[in-house]
Short mmCIF file of C-alpha atoms in Angstrom, two decimals:
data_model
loop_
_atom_site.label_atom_id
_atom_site.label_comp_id
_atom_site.label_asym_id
_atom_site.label_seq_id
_atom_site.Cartn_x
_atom_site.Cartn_y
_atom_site.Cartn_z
CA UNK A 1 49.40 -31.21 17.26
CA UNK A 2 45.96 -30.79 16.86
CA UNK A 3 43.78 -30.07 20.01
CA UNK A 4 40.33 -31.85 20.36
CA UNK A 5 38.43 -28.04 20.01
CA UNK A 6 39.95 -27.78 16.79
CA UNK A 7 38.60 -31.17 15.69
CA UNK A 8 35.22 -30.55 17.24
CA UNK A 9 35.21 -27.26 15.30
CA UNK A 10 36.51 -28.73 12.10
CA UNK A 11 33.57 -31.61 12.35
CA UNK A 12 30.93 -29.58 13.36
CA UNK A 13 31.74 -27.26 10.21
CA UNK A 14 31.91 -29.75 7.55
CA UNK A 15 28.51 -31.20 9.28
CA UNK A 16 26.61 -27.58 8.66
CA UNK A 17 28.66 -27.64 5.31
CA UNK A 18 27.15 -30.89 4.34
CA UNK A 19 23.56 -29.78 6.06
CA UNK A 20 23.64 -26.80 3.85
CA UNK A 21 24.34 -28.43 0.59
CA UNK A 22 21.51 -31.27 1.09
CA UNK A 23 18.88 -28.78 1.85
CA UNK A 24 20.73 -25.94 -1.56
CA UNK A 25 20.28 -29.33 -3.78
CA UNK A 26 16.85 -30.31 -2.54
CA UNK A 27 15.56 -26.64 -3.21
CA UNK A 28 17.17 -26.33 -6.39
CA UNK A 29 15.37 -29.72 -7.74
CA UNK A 30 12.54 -27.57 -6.96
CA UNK A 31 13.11 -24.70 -8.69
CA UNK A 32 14.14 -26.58 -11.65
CA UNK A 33 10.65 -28.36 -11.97
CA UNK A 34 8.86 -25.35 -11.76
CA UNK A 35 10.80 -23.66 -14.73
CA UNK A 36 10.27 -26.82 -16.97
CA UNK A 37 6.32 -26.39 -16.01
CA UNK A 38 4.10 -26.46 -18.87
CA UNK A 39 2.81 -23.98 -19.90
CA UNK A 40 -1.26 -23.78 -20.24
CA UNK A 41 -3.85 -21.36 -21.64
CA UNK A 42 -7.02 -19.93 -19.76
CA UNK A 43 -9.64 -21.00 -21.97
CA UNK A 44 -12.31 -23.97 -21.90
CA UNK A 45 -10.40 -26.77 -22.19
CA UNK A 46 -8.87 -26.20 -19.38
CA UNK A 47 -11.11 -27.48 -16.83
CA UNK A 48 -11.51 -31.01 -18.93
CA UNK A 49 -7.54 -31.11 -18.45
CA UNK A 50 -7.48 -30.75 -15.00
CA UNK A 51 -10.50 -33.53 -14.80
CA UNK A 52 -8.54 -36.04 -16.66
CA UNK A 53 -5.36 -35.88 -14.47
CA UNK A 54 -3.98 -37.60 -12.03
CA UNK A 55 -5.78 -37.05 -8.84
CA UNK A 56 -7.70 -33.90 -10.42
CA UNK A 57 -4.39 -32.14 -9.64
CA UNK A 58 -1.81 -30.71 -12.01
CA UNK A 59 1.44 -30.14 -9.99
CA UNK A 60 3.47 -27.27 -11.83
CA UNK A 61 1.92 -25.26 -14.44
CA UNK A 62 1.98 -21.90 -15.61
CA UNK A 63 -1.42 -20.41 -16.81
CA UNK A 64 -1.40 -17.41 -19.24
CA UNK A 65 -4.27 -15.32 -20.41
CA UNK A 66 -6.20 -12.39 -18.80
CA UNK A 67 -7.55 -12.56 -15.13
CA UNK A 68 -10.40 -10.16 -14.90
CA UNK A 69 -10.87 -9.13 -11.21
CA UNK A 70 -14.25 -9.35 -9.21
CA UNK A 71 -14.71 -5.75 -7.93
CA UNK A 72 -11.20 -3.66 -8.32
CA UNK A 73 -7.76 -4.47 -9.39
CA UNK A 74 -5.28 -3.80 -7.08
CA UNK A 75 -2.45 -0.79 -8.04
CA UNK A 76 0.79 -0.47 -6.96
CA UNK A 77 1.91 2.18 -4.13
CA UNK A 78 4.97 2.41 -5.53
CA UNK A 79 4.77 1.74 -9.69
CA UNK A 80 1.39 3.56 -11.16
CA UNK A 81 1.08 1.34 -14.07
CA UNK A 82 1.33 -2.23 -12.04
CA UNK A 83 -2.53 -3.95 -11.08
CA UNK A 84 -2.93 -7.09 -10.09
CA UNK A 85 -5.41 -9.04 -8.39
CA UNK A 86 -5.64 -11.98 -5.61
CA UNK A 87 -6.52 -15.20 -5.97
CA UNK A 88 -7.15 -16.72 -3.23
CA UNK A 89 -7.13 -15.13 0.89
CA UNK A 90 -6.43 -17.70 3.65
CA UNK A 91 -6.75 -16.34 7.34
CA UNK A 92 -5.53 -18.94 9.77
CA UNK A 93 -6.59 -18.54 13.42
CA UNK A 94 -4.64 -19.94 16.06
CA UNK A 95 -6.33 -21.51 18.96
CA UNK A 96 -5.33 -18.96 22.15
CA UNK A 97 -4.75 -20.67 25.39
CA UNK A 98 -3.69 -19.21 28.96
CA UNK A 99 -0.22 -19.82 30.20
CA UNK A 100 -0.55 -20.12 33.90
CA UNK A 101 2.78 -20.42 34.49
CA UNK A 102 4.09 -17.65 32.02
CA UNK A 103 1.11 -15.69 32.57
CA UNK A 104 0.26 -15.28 29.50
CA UNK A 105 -2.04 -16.24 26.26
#
């Protein structure tokens, strides 16, 4: 006979099991549009492209050419020969607010 702990068990895993597959196929849909992505040049067309799509937005590309950086490139601690440079830096700020009941921020 099976006890009801064994059935709550046996549901709850094939729930996760089911959880976990929805969200492995939903990220792998992803992953697959971003390796079909076109593949674009850095030159002066490219800014006429982006104008004439959708929105002004091109979802997934992949831009190749050279990136010159504004002041330094950046080199790797640990390989000598690897630069690279940053594109864009967001700093977020969160909003601090006292806890009077924890004490805390």
């Amino acid at each position: 006979p099976i006890t009801p702990g064994e059935l709550l068990c046996l549901g709850s895993s094939l729930a996760f099991s089911g959880l976990f597959y929805y969200l492995y196929r939903r990220k792998a849909r992803v992953v697959a549009r971003i390796q079909e992505a076109p593949k674009l040049q850095v030159d002066d067309d490219l800014p006429a492209l982006v104008s004439a799509a959708e929105g002004r937005c091109l979802p997934y590309v992949a831009l190749e050419g050279i990136v010159l950086p504004a002041q330094a490139a950046l080199t790797s601690h640990y390989h000598e020969r690897l630069q690279g440079v940053i594109q864009k830096l967001l700093l977020k700020e969160h909003r601090l607010i006292w806890n009077s009941l924890a004490r805390s921020w």
